[in-house]
XYZ file of C-alpha atoms in Angstrom:
645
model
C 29.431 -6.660 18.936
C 30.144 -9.737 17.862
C 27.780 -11.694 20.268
C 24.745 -9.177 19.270
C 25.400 -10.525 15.422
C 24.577 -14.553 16.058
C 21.173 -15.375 13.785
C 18.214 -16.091 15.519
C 18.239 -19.542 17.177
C 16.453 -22.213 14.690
C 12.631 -21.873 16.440
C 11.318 -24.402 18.677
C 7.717 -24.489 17.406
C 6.409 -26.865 19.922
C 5.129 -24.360 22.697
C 3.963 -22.617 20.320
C 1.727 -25.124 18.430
C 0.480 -26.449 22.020
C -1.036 -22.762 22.805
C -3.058 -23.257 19.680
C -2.995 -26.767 17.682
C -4.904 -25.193 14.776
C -1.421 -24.045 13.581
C 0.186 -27.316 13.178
C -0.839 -26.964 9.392
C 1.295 -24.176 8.872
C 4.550 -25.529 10.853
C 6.264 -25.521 7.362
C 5.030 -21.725 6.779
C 6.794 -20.624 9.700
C 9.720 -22.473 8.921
C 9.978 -21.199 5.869
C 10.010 -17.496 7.271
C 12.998 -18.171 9.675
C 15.078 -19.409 7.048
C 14.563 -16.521 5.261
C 15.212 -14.651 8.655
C 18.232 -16.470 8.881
C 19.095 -16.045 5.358
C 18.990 -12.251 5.935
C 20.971 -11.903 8.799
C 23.673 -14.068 7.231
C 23.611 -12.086 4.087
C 23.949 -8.580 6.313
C 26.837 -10.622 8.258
C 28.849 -10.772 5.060
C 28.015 -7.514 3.001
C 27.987 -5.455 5.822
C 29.741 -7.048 8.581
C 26.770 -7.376 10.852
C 23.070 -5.506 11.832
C 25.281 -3.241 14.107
C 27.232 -1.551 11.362
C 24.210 -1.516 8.827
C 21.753 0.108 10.952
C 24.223 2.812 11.720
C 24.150 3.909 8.061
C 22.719 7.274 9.505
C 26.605 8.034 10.255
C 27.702 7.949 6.510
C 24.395 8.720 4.288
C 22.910 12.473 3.982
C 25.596 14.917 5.341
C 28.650 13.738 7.997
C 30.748 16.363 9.507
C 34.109 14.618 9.884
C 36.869 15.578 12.807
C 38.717 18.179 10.175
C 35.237 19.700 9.904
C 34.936 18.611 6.229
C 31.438 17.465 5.586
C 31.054 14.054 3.722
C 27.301 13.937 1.923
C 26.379 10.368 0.630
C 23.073 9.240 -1.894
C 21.270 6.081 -2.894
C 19.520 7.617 -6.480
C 19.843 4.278 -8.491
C 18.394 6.202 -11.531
C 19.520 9.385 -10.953
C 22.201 10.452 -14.296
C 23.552 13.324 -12.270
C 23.572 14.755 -9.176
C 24.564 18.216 -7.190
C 24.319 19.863 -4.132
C 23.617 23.462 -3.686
C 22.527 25.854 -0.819
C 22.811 28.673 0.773
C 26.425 28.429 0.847
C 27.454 28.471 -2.334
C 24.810 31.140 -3.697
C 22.202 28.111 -5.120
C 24.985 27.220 -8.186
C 23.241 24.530 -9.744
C 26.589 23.080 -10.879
C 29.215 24.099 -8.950
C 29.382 21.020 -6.358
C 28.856 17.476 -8.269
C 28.733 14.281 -6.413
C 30.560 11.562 -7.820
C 29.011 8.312 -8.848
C 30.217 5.154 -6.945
C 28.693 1.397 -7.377
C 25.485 0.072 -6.675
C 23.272 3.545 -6.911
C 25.177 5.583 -4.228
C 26.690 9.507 -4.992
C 29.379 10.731 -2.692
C 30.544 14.781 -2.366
C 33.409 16.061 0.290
C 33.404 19.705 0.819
C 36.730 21.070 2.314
C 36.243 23.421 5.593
C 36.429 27.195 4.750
C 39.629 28.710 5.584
C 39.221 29.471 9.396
C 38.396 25.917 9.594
C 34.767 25.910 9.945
C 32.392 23.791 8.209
C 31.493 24.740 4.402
C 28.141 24.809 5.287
C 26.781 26.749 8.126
C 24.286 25.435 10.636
C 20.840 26.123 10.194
C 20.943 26.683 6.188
C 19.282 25.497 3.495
C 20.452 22.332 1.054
C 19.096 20.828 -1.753
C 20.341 17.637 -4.328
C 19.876 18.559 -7.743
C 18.688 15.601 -9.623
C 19.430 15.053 -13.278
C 17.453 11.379 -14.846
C 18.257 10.174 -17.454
C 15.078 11.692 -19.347
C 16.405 15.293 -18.774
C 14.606 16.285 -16.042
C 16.095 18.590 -13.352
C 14.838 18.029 -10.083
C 15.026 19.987 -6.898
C 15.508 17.070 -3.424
C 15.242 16.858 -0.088
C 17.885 14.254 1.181
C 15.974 11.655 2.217
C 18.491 11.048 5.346
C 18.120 15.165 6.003
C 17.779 15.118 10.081
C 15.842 18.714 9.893
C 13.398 20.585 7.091
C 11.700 23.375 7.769
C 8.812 25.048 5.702
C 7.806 28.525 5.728
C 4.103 29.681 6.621
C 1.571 28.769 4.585
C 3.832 27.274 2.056
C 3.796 23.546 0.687
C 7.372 23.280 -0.311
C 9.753 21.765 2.670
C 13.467 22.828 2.903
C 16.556 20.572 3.757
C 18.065 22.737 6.887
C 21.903 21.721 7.888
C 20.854 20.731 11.562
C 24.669 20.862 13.482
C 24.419 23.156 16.480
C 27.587 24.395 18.037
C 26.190 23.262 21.687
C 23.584 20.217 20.953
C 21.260 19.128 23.679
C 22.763 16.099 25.923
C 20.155 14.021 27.546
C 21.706 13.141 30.662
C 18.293 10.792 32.516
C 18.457 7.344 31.460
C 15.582 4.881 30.042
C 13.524 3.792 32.498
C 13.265 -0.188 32.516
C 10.494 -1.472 30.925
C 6.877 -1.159 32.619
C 5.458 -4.373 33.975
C 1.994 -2.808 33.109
C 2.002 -0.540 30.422
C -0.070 2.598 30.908
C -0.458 4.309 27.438
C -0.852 8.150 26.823
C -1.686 8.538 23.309
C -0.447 12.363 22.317
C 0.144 14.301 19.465
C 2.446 17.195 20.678
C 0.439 19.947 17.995
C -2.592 19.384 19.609
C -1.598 19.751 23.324
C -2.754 22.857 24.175
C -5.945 24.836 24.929
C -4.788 27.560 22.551
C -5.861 27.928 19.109
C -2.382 27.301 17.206
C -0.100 24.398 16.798
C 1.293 23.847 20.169
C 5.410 23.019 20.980
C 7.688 20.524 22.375
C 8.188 22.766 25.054
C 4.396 23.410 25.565
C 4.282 19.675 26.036
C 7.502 19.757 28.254
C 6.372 21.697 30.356
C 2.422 21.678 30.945
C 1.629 18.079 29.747
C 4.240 15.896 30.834
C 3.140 16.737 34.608
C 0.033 15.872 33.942
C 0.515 12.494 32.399
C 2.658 11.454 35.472
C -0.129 12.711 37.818
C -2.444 10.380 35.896
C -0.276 7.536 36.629
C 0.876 6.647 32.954
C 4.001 5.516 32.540
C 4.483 5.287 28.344
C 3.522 8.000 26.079
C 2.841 6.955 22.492
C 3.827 9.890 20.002
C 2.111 10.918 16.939
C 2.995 12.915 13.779
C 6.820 13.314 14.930
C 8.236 12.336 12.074
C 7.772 15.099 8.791
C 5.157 14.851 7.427
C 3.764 17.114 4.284
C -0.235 17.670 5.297
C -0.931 18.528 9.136
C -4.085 17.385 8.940
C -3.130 13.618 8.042
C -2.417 12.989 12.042
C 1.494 12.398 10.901
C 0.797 9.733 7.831
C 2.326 9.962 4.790
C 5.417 10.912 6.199
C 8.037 13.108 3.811
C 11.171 12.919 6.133
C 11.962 10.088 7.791
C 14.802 11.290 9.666
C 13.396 14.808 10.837
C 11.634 15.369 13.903
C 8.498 17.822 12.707
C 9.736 21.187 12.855
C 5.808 22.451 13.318
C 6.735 21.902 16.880
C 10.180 23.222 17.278
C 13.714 21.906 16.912
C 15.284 18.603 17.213
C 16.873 20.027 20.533
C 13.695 20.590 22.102
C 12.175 17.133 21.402
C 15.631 15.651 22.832
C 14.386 17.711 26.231
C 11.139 16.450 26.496
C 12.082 12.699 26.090
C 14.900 13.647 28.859
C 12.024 14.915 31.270
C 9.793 11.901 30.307
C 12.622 9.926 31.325
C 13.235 11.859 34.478
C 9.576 11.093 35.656
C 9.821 7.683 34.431
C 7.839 7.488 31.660
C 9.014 5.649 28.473
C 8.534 7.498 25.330
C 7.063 5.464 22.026
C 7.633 6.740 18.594
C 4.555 6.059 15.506
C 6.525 4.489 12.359
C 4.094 4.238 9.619
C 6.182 7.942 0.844
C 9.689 8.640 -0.014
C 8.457 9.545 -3.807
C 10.706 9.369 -6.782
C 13.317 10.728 -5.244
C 15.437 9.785 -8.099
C 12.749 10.317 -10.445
C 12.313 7.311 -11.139
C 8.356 5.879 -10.079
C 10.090 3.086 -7.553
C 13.527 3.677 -5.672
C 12.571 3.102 -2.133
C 8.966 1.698 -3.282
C 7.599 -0.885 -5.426
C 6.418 0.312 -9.018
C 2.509 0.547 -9.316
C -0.177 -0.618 -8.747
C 2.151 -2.735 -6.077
C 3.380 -0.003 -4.585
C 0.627 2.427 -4.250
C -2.103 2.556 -1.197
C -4.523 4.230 -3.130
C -7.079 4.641 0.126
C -4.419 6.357 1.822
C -2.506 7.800 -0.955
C 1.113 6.991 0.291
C 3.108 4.401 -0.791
C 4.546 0.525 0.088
C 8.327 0.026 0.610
C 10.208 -2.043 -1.224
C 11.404 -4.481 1.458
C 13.358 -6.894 -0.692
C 15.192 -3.799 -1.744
C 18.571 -3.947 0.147
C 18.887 -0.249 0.149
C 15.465 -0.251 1.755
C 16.269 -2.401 4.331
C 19.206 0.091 5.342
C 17.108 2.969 5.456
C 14.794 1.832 7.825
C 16.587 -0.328 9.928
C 18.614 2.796 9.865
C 15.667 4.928 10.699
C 14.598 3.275 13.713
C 18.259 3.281 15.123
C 18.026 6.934 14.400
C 15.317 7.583 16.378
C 16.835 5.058 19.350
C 20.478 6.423 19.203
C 20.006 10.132 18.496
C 16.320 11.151 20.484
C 16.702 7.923 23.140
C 12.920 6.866 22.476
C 11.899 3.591 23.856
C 10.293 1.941 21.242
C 7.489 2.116 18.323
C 3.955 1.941 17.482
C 4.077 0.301 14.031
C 1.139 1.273 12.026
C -1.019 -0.201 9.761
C 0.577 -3.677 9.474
C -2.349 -5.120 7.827
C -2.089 -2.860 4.976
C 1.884 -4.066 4.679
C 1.546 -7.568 4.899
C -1.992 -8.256 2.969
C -2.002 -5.184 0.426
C -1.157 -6.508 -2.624
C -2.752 -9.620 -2.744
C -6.350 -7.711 -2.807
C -7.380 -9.192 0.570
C -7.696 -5.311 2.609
C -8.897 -5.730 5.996
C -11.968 -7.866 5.298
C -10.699 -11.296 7.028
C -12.693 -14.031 8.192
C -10.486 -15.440 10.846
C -9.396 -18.553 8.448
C -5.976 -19.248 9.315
C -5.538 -20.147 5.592
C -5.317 -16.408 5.379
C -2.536 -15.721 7.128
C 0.113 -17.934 5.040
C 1.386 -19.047 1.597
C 0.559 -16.132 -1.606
C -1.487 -13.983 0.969
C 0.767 -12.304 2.864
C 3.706 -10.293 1.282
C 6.882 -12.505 3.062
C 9.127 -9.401 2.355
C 7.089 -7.331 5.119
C 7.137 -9.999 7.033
C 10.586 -10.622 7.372
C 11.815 -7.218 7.248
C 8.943 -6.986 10.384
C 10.954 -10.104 12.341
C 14.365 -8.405 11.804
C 13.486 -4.945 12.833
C 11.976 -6.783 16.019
C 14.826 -8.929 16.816
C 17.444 -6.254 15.689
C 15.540 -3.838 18.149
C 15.273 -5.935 20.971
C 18.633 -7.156 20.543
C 20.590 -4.116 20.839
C 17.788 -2.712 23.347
C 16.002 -5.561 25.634
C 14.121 -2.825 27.049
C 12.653 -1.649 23.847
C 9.002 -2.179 23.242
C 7.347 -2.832 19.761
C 3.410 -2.631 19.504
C 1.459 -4.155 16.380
C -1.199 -1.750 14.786
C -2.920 -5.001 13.080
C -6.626 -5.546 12.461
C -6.239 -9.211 10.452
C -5.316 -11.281 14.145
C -2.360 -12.486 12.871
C -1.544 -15.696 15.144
C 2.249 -15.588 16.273
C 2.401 -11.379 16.086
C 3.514 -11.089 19.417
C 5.104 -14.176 20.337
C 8.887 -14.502 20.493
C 11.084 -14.880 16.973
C 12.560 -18.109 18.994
C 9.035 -19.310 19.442
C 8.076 -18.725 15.899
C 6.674 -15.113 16.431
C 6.889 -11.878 14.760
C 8.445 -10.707 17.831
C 6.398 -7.810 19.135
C 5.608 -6.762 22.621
C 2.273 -5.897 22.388
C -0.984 -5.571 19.775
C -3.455 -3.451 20.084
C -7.347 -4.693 20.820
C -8.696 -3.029 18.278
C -12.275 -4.783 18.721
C -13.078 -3.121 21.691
C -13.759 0.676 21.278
C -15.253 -0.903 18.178
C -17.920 -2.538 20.649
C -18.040 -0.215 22.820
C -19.164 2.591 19.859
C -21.458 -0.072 18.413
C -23.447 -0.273 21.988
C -23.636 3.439 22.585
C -24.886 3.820 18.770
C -27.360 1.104 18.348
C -28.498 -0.063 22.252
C -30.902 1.072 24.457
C -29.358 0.812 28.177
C -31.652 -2.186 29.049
C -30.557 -3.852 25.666
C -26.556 -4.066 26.688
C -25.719 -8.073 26.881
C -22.622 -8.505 29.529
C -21.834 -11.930 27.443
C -20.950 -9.793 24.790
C -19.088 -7.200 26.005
C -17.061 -9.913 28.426
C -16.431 -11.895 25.171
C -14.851 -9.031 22.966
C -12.775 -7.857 25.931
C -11.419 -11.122 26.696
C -11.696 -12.713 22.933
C -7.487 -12.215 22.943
C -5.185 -14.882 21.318
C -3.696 -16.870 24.280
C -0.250 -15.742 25.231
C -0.136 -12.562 23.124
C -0.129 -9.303 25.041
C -3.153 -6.892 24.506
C -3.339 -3.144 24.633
C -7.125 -2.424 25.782
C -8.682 0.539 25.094
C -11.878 2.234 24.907
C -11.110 5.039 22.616
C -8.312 6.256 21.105
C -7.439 9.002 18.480
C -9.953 7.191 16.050
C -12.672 7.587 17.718
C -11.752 11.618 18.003
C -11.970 12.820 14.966
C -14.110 14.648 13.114
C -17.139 12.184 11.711
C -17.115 10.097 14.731
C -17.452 11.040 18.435
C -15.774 9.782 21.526
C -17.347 8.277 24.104
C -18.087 10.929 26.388
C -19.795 12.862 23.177
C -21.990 9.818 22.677
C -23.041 9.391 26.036
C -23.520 13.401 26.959
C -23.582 15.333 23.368
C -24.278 18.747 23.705
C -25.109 19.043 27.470
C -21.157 18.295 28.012
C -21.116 22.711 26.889
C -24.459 22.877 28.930
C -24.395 20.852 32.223
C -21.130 19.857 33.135
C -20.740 22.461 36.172
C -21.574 20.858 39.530
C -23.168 24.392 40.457
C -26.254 23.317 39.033
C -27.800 20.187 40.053
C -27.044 16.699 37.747
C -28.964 16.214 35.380
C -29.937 12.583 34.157
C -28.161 12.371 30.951
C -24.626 13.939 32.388
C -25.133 11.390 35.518
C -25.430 8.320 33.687
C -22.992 9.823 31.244
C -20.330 10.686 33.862
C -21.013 6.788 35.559
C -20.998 4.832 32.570
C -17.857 6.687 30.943
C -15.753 5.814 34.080
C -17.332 2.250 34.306
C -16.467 1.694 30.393
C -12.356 2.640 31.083
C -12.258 0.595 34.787
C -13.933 -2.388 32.311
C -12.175 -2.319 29.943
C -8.526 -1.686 31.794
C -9.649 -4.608 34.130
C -10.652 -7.294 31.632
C -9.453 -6.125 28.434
C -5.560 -7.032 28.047
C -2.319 -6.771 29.388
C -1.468 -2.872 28.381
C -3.974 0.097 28.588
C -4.219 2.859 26.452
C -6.024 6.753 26.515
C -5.751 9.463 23.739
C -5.235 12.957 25.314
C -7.870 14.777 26.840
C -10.585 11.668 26.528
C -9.535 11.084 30.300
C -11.248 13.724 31.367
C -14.553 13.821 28.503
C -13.064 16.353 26.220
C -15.994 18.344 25.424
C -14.725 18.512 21.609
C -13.841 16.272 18.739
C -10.131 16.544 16.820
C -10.586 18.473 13.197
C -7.402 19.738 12.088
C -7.193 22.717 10.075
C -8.139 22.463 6.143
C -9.968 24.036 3.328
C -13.686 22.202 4.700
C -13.556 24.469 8.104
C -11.707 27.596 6.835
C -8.190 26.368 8.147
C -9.557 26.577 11.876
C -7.685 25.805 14.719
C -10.376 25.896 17.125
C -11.234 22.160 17.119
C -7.111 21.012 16.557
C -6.562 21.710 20.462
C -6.875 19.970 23.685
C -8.960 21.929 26.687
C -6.693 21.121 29.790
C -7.989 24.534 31.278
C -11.130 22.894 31.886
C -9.532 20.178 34.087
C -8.403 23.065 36.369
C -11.773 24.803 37.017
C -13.106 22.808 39.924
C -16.580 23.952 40.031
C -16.690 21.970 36.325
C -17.027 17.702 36.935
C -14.506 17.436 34.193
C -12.231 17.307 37.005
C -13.996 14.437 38.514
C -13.825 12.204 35.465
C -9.851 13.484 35.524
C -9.696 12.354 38.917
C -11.254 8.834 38.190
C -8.774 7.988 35.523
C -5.913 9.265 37.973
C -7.411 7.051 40.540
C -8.062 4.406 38.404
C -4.180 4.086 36.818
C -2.699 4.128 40.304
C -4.899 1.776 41.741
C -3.280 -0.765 38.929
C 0.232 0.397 40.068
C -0.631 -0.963 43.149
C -1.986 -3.998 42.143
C -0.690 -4.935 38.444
C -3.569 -6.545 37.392
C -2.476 -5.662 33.630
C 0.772 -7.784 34.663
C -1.267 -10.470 36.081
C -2.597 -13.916 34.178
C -6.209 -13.043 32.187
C -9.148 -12.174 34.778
C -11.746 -15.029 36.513
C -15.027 -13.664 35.254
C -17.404 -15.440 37.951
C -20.698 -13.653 36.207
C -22.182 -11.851 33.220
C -26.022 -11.718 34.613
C -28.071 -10.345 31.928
C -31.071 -10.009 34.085
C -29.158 -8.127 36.465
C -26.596 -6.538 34.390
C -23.934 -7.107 36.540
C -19.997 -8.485 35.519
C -17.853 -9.870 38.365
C -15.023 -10.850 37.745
C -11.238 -11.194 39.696
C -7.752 -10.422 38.674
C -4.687 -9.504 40.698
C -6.481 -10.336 43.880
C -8.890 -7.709 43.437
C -11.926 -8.355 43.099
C -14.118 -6.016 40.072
C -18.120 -5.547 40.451
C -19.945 -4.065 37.620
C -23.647 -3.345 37.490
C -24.547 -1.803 34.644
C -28.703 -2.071 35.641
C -30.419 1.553 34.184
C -32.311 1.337 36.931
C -31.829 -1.241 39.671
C -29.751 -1.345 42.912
C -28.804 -4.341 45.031
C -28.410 -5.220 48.192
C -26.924 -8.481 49.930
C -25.819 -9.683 46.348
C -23.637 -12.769 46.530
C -20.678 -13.091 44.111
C -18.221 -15.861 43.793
C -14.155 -15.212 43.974
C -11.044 -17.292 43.140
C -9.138 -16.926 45.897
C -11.264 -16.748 49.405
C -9.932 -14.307 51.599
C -10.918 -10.989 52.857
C -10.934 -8.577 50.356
C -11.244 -4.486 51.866
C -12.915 -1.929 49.589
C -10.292 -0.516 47.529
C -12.118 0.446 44.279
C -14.847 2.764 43.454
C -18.075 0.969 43.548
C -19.637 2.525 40.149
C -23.038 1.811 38.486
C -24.774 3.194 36.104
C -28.562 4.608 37.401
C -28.588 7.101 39.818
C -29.763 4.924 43.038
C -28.437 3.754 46.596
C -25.022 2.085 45.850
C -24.740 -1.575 46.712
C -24.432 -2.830 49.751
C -21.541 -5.637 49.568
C -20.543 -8.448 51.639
C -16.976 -7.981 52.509
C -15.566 -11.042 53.979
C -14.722 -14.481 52.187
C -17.508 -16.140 54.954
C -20.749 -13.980 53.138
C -19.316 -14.800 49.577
């Protein structure tokens, strides 16, 4: 491993300074940031011997069954003035098993196997650590490295369940390579099913994953796997960082669906968004208050100067590489990490000022550029998208270049837009400058994920796009054994011509939550005390897909269309589009990428006919996309050779 240990070669800023000049001001700020990237790497080189060995600490911290079939528990609980285990096997004895105290915070315990030589504790029972502070408080843990908890119906408290099955699951597909155009199936595995309950790995095994290859995507993104206390929080605030959500089933049956993603050739991204006084203390893996708190969301900030920290999730997202073979993360709410504390929230201007010096917390920053270049060291294949709403410069530029290092951001300004037209425009009022500006307002060089909608947009309070455009004739109207009426017709048009717009222009990666493919009739509520804990709105209606007499099918068939059709071409690979024209008059947007050439018109009420557009490349160019507008006229009638354009 020795070659996978060299620090991060000294940047060369130069390229990345020519992209965009206005950074030259700040060459000492990014400087500054790689030595202390280069300081940390050194400083795991000599404690620990190298990233490799620290982000394995998974294989000595929480509970290790070792080749005699002893098991070896380990504990960071800096505070802590005592601690025990106890469990199911040894009748809940608060005292009976100490852990002994070793140096700098950590609490080892060996248990011998019983005498037929099988472990002390049996799979699938409970654990807790008994924590003693130093105030005389008794408290009742979760490990925080417990790979497993459970919690019974209806009940708040979680339990730490010994996860070591005789026969574990062996994934036996390996990762697909990395897309060249990444097509993004936002899913939440609770939700993915027509029935009123939460839904199962297996559920999603078996009667979604077909259905995401059919549409063509090729990367699911993964919400609320990690444990997390309150269903209804979409997977934040996360209690166990280690344990794949039992809601859904075991850790087995998550390692099977990730082996069928595989199989189909789909890569398989993981959300990473606290730990709470675990050793009673108000800090331990967090900073005290008011640093440490996110009061809006009610969770917590790490402590990323902590060393102990910085094991745990480096650690964490090896975990989640090694042991369920994902193929990358989501991280969420950067801004929040690197901007909290300094009072500054998500209200930015765009002054580059804002990005450097006292602003930004450095130790989220760094521990951000070593997770990226630890990940994509021991994975090149690994992908890492930004959740960021500030437009950090450098995100997603290489650590060499002076980057952060991630793959891909997401373009959150666009189902922004797209909301604010439906909600405050009359069709006749819609600019095309505007829309083509915030689809292709990108920083230069850094890769995009456009989308129209995603989860966001879903839930409860807001609407999706397909709500907005069709609201309650979408449970009236949708079945093509009546005729179309007006408002489902330029409904139906405009919500594929939004997605084919915004996939065309809008980035370099596309993304779609679940079910908004085909205009899910409903929006996302999860069960809570406000609708009577009701599941009928936490679901996803795939049954209506497979009713053909309904035209959800026909919007499902669109995205399918539209997803393969950019297989074929890679215009999400390809340089930035050639917009030729944004006619406000006409309401049209032409523009090229990829060699294919796009045509928008977007006229309430107009059709043309003979209408000349300009191209980038001459040549012939066949039909090979759906001509789409939005009013309910003759469709145009285009030239088709390079000699009439």
């Amino acid at each position: 491993m020795a070659d996978l240990e060299d620090s991060v070669t000294i940047p060369e800023f130069n390229y990345l300074l020519q992209m965009d000049p206005y950074l030259k001001p700040y060459e000492k700020d990014f400087k500054r940031r790689y030595d202390l990237l280069q300081k940390q790497l050194l400083q795991l080189e000599e404690a620990e011997g190298g990233f490799d060995q620290f982000t394995r600490s998974y294989r000595t911290f929480g509970v290790q069954r070792r080749p005699d079939n002893s098991l070896f528990f380990k504990e960071w609980a800096p505070a802590a003035e005592a601690l025990f285990l106890t469990g199911d096997f040894n009748g809940w004895d608060k005292f009976s098993h100490p852990y002994t105290k070793k140096e700098f915070g950590k609490w080892e315990l060996i248990l011998p196997p019983k005498h037929d030589k099988s472990p002390a504790v049996d799979h699938n029972t409970k654990l807790k650590v008994v924590v003693h502070t130093k105030e005389g408080e008794r408290l009742y843990r979760l490990s925080p490295w417990a790979k497993y908890v459970t919690r019974e119906e209806k009940s708040v408290i979680y339990d730490w369940v010994h996860w070591d099955p005789p026969q574990p699951y062996i994934q036996i597909h390996p990762r697909p390579k990395k897309p060249t155009s990444l097509r993004t199936y936002e899913a939440h595995v609770g939700i993915a099913s027509p029935e009123g309950k939460i839904a199962s790995y297996t559920n999603f095994t078996t009667n979604v994953l077909p259905r995401i290859k059919d549409l063509g995507y090729n990367c699911i993104q993964l919400m609320a796997i990690m444990e997390h206390a309150y269903y209804a929080s979409f997977g934040y605030q996360v209690t166990s960082f280690f344990a794949a959500s039992s809601r859904y089933g075991t850790p087995d049956e998550l390692k099977q669906l990730i082996d069928v993603a595989h199989s189909m050739g789909i890569v398989v991204l993981l959300d990473v968004d606290g730990l709470n006084r675990f050793d009673g203390s108000d800090s331990c893996f967090f900073h005290s208050p008011p640093r440490g708190e996110h009061s809006l969301w009610g969770s917590r900030l790490f402590n990323y100067s902590s060393w102990e920290v910085l094991r745990f999730l480096l650690s964490n997202l090896r975990w989640w590489m090694e042991e369920y073979r994902f193929d990358g993360f989501r991280f969420d709410g950067i801004t929040s990490m690197l901007y909290h504390h300094h009072g500054i929230g998500t209200g930015f201007s765009g002054d580059y000022s804002e990005y450097f010096g006292l602003q930004v917390d450095e130790d989220s920053l760094v521990y951000l550029m070593l997770a990226n270049h630890i990940l994509h060291t021991l994975y090149p294949d690994c992908i890492t998208v930004a959740e960021d709403v500030s437009g950090m410069p450098a995100l997603c530029r290489g650590l060499e270049e002076g980057g952060l290092g991630f793959d891909y951001r997401l373009a959150m300004a666009i189902p922004d837009k797209w909301i604010q037209i439906l909600k405050e425009l009359k069709d006749e009022d819609w600019s095309m400058g505007n829309i083509v500006y915030t689809l292709t307002n990108r920083r230069y060089g850094e890769k995009c994920i456009a989308y129209a909608e995603s989860h966001d947009q879903a839930l409860v309070g807001d609407k999706t796009l397909a709500f907005w455009l069709m609201d309650k004739e979408m449970y009236t109207n949708m079945s093509s054994l009546i005729p179309m009426t007006p408002i489902i017709d330029r409904g139906m048009q405009l919500h594929k011509m939004i997605r084919l717009l915004t996939h065309g222009l809008g980035g370099e990666g596309y993304l779609n939550f679940m079910g908004n493919e085909f205009g899910h009739p409903e929006w996302l509520d999860f069960p809570r005390e406000g609708n009577n804990q009701s599941y009928h709105y936490a679901r996803r209606q795939f049954n209506l897909v497979d009713m053909d007499h309904l035209r959800y099918c026909q919007l499902y068939a669109f995205d399918r269309d539209m997803n393969r059709t950019e297989d074929k071409y890679g215009w999400l690979a390809a340089p930035p589009a050639f917009v030729s024209a944004k006619h406000e008059g006409d309401k049209v947007i032409v523009f090229d990428r990829a060699n294919v050439l796009f045509i928008f018109n977007f006229h309430p009420s107009k059709s043309f006919q003979d209408y000349r557009v300009a191209v980038e490349v001459p040549g012939k160019y066949p039909f090979s996309l759906h001509l789409l507008e939005a009013g309910c006229g003759s469709k145009m009638n285009l030239p088709v050779n390079s000699s009439e354009l």
